[in-house]
Coordinates of N, CA and C in Angstrom, one line a residue:
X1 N -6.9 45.2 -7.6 CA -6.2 46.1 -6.7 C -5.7 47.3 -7.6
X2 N -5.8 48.5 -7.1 CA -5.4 49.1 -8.2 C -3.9 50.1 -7.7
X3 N -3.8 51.2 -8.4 CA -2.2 51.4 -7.8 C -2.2 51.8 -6.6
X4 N -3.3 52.9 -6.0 CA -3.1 53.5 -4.8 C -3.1 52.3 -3.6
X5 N -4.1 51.0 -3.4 CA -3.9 50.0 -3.0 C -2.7 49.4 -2.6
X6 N -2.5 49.0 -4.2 CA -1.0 48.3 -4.1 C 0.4 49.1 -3.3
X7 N 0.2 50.5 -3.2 CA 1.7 51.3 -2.9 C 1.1 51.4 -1.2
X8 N 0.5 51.7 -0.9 CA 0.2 51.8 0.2 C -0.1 50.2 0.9
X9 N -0.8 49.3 0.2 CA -0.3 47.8 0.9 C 1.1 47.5 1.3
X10 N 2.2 48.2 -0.1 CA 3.8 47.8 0.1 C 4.3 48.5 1.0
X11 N 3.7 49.7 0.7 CA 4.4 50.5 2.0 C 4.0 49.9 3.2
X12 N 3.5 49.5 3.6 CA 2.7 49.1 5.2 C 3.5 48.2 5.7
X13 N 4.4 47.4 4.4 CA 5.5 46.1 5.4 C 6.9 46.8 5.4
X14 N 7.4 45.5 6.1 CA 8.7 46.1 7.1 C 9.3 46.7 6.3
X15 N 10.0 47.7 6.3 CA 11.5 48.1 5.5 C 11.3 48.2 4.3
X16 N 10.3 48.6 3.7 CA 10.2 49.0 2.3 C 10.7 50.1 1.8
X17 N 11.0 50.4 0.2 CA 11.5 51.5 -0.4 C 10.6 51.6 -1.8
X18 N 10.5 52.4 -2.6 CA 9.4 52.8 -3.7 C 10.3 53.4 -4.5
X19 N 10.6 52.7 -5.9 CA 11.4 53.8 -6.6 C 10.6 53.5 -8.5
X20 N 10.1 54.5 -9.0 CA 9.7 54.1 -10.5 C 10.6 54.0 -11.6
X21 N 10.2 52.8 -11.7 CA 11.4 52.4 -13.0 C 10.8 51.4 -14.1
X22 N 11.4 50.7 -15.2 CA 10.8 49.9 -16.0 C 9.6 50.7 -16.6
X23 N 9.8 51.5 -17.3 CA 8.4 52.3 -18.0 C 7.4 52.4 -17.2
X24 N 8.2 53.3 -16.0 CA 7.0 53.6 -14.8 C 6.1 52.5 -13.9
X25 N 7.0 51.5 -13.6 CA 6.1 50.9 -13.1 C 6.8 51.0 -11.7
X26 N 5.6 50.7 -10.8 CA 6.0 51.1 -9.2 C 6.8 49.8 -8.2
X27 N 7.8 49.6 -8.3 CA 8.7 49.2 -7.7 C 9.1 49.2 -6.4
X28 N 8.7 48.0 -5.7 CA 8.9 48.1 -4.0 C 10.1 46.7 -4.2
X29 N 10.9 47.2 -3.4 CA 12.0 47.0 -2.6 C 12.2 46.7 -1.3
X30 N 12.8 45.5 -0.5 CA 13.7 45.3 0.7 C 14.7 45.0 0.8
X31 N 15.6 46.4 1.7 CA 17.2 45.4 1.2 C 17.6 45.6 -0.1
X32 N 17.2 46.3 -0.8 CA 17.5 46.4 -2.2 C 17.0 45.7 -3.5
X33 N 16.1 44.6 -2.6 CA 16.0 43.3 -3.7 C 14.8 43.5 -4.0
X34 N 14.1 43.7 -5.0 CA 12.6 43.7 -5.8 C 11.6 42.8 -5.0
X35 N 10.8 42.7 -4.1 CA 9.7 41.6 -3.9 C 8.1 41.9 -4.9
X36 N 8.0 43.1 -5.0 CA 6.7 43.4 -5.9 C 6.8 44.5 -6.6
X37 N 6.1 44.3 -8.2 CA 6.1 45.3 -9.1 C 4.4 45.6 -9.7
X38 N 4.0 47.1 -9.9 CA 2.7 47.3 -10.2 C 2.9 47.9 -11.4
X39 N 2.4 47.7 -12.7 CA 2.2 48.2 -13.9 C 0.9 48.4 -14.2
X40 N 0.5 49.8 -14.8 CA -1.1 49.8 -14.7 C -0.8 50.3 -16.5
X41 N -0.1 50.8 -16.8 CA 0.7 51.6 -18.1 C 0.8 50.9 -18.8
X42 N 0.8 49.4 -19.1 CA 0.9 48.6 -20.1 C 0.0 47.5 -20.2
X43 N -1.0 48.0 -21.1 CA -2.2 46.5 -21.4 C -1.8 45.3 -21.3
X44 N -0.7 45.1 -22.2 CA -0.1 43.3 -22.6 C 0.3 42.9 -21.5
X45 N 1.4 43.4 -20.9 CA 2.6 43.1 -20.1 C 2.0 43.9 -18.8
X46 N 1.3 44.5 -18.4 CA 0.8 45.0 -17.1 C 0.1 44.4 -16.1
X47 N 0.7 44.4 -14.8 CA -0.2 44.1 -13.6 C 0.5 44.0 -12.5
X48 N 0.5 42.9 -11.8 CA 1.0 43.1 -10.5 C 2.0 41.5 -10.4
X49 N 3.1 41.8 -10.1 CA 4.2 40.7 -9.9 C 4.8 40.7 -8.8
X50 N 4.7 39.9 -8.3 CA 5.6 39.0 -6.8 C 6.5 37.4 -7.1
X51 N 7.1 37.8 -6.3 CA 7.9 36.3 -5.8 C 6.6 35.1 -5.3
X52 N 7.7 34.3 -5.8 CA 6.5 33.0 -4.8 C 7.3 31.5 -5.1
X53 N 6.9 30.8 -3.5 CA 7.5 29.3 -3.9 C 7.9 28.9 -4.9
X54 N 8.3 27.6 -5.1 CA 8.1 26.6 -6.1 C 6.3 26.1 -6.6
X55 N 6.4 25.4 -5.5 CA 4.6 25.1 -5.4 C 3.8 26.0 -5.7
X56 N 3.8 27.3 -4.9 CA 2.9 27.6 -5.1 C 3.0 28.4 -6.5
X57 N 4.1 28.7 -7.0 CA 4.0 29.1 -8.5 C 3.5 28.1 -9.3
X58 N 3.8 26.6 -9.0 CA 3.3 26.0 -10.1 C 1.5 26.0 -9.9
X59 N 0.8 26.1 -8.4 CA -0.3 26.2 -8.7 C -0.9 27.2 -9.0
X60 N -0.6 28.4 -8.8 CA -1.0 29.8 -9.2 C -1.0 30.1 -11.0
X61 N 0.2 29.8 -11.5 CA 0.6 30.2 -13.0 C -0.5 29.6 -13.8
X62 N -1.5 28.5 -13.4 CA -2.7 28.0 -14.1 C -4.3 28.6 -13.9
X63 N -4.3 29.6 -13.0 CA -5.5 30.1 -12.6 C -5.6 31.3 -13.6
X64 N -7.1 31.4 -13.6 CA -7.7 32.7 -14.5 C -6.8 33.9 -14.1
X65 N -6.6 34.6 -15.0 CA -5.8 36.0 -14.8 C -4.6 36.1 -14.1
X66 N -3.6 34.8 -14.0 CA -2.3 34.5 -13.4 C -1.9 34.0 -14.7
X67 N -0.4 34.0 -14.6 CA 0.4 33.7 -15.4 C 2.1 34.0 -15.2
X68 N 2.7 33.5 -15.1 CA 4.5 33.2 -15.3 C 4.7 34.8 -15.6
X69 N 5.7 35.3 -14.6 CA 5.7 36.6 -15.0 C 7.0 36.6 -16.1
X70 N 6.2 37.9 -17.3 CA 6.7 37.8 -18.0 C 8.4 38.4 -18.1
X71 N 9.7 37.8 -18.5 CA 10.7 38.3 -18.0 C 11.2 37.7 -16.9
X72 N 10.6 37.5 -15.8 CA 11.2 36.9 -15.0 C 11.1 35.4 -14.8
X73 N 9.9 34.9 -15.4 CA 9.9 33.2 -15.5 C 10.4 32.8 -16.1
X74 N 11.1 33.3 -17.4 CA 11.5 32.9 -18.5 C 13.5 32.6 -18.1
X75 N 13.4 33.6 -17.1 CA 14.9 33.1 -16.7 C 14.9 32.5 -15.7
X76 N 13.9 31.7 -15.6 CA 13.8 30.2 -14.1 C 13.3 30.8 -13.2
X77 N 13.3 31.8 -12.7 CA 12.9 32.6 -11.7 C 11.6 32.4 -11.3
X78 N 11.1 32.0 -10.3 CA 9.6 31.5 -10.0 C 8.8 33.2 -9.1
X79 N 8.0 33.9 -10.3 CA 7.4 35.0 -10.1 C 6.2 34.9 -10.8
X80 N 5.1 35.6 -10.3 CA 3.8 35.3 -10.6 C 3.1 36.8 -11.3
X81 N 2.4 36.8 -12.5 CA 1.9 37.7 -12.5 C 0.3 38.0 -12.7
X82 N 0.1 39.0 -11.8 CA -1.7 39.1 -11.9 C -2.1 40.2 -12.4
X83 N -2.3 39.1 -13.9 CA -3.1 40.5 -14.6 C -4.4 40.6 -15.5
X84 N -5.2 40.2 -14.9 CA -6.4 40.8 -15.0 C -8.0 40.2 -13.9
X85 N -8.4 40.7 -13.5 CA -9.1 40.5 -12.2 C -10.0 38.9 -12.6
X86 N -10.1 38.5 -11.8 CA -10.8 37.3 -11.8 C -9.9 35.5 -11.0
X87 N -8.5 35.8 -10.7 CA -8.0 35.1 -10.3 C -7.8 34.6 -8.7
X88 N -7.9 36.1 -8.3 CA -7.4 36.4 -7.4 C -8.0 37.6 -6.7
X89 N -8.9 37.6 -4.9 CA -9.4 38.2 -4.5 C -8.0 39.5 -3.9
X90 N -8.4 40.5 -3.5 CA -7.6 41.6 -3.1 C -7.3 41.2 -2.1
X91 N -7.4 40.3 -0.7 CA -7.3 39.8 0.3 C -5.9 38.7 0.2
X92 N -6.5 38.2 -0.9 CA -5.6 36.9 -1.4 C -4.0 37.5 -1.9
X93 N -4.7 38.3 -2.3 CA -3.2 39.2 -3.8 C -2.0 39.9 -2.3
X94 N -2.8 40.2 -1.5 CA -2.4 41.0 -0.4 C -1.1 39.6 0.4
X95 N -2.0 38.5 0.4 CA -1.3 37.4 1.3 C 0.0 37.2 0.5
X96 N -0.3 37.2 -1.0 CA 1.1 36.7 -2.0 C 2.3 37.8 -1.3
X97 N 1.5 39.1 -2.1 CA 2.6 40.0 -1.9 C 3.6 40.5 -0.1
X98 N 2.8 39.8 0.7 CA 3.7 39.6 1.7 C 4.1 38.7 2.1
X99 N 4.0 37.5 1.3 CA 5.0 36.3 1.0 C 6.1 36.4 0.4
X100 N 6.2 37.3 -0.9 CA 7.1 37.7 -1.7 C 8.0 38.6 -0.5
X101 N 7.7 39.1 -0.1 CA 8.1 40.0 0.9 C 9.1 39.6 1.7
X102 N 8.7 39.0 2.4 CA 9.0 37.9 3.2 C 10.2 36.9 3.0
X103 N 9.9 36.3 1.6 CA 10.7 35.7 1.0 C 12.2 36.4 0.8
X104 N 12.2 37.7 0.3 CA 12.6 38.2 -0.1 C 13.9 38.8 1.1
X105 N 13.0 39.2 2.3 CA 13.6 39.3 3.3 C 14.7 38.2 3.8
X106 N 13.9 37.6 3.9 CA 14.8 36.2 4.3 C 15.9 35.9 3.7
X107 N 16.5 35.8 2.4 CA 17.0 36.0 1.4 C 18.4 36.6 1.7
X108 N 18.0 38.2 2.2 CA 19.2 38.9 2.6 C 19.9 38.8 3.5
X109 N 21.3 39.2 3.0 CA 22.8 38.9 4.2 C 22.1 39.1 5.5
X110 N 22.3 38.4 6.7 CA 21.9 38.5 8.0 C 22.6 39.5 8.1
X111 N 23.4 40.7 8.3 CA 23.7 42.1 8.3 C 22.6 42.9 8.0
X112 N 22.5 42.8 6.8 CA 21.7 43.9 6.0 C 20.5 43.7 6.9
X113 N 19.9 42.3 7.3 CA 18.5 42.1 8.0 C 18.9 42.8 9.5
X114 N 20.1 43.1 9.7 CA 19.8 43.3 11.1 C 19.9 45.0 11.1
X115 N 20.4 45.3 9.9 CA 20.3 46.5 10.0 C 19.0 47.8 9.7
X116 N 17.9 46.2 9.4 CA 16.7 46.6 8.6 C 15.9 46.4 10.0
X117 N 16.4 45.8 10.8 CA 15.5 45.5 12.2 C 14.5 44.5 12.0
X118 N 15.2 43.7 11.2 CA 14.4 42.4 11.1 C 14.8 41.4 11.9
X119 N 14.2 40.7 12.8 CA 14.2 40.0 14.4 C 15.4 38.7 13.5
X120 N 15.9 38.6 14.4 CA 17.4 37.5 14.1 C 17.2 36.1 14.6
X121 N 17.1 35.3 13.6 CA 16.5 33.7 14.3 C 18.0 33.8 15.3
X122 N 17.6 32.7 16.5 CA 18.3 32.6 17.7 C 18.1 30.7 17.5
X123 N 19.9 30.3 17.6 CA 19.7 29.3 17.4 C 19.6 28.2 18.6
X124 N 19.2 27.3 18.0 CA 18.9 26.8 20.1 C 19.7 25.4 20.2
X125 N 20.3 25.6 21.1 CA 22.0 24.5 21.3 C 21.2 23.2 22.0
X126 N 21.8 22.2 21.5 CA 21.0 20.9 22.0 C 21.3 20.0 23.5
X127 N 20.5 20.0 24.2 CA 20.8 19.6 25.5 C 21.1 18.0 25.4
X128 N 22.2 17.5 26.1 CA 22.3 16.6 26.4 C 21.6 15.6 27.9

């Protein structure tokens, strides 16, 4: 996936925001909170990082061209990074990154989500 991809995939979900930061790397945002970052600018340290489960980080972080993202795994934080092609189809990379999304969403104060026009679970009272 390359950058134009990736900014235009992030833009396409709910309530996103785009700000460059971290030695230019493209930074999407919900609510304020990071769900995906694209670095094309740095060979070592460059690619594409998202949130993800438990699980599914521990099965992802062992496939070709995945790996514990650097910086953020290291502080427990369960984030994946894909950097170099062969791991993961563009289809697939697409599913992560609106899981991270998602995740991400969920995450924030029920305020902020209502103010983001994200649908408000409705809880359902138990009949006797």
């Amino acid at each position: 996936m390359n950058s134009t991809t990736f900014n235009l995939f992030c833009n396409s979900l709910h309530a996103t925001t785009y700000v460059q930061q971290w030695r230019a790397s493209h930074v999407w945002k919900v609510g304020g909170k990071v769900f995906a970052i694209g670095n094309w600018n740095r060979p070592i340290l460059g690619g594409i990082t998202f949130k993800t489960p438990g699980a599914t980080f521990e099965h992802l972080k062992g496939l070709e061209g995945l790996r514990p993202a650097p910086y953020f795994a290291t502080r427990g934080l369960k984030w994946i990074q894909y950097y170099t092609k062969g791991g993961l189809s563009e289809q697939s990379l697409k599913v992560y990154i609106s899981q991270s999304h998602g995740m991400v969403s969920a995450g924030l104060p029920k305020t902020i989500q209502q103010k983001l026009g994200f649908p408000q679970a409705t809880s359902v009272k138990p009949t006797h």
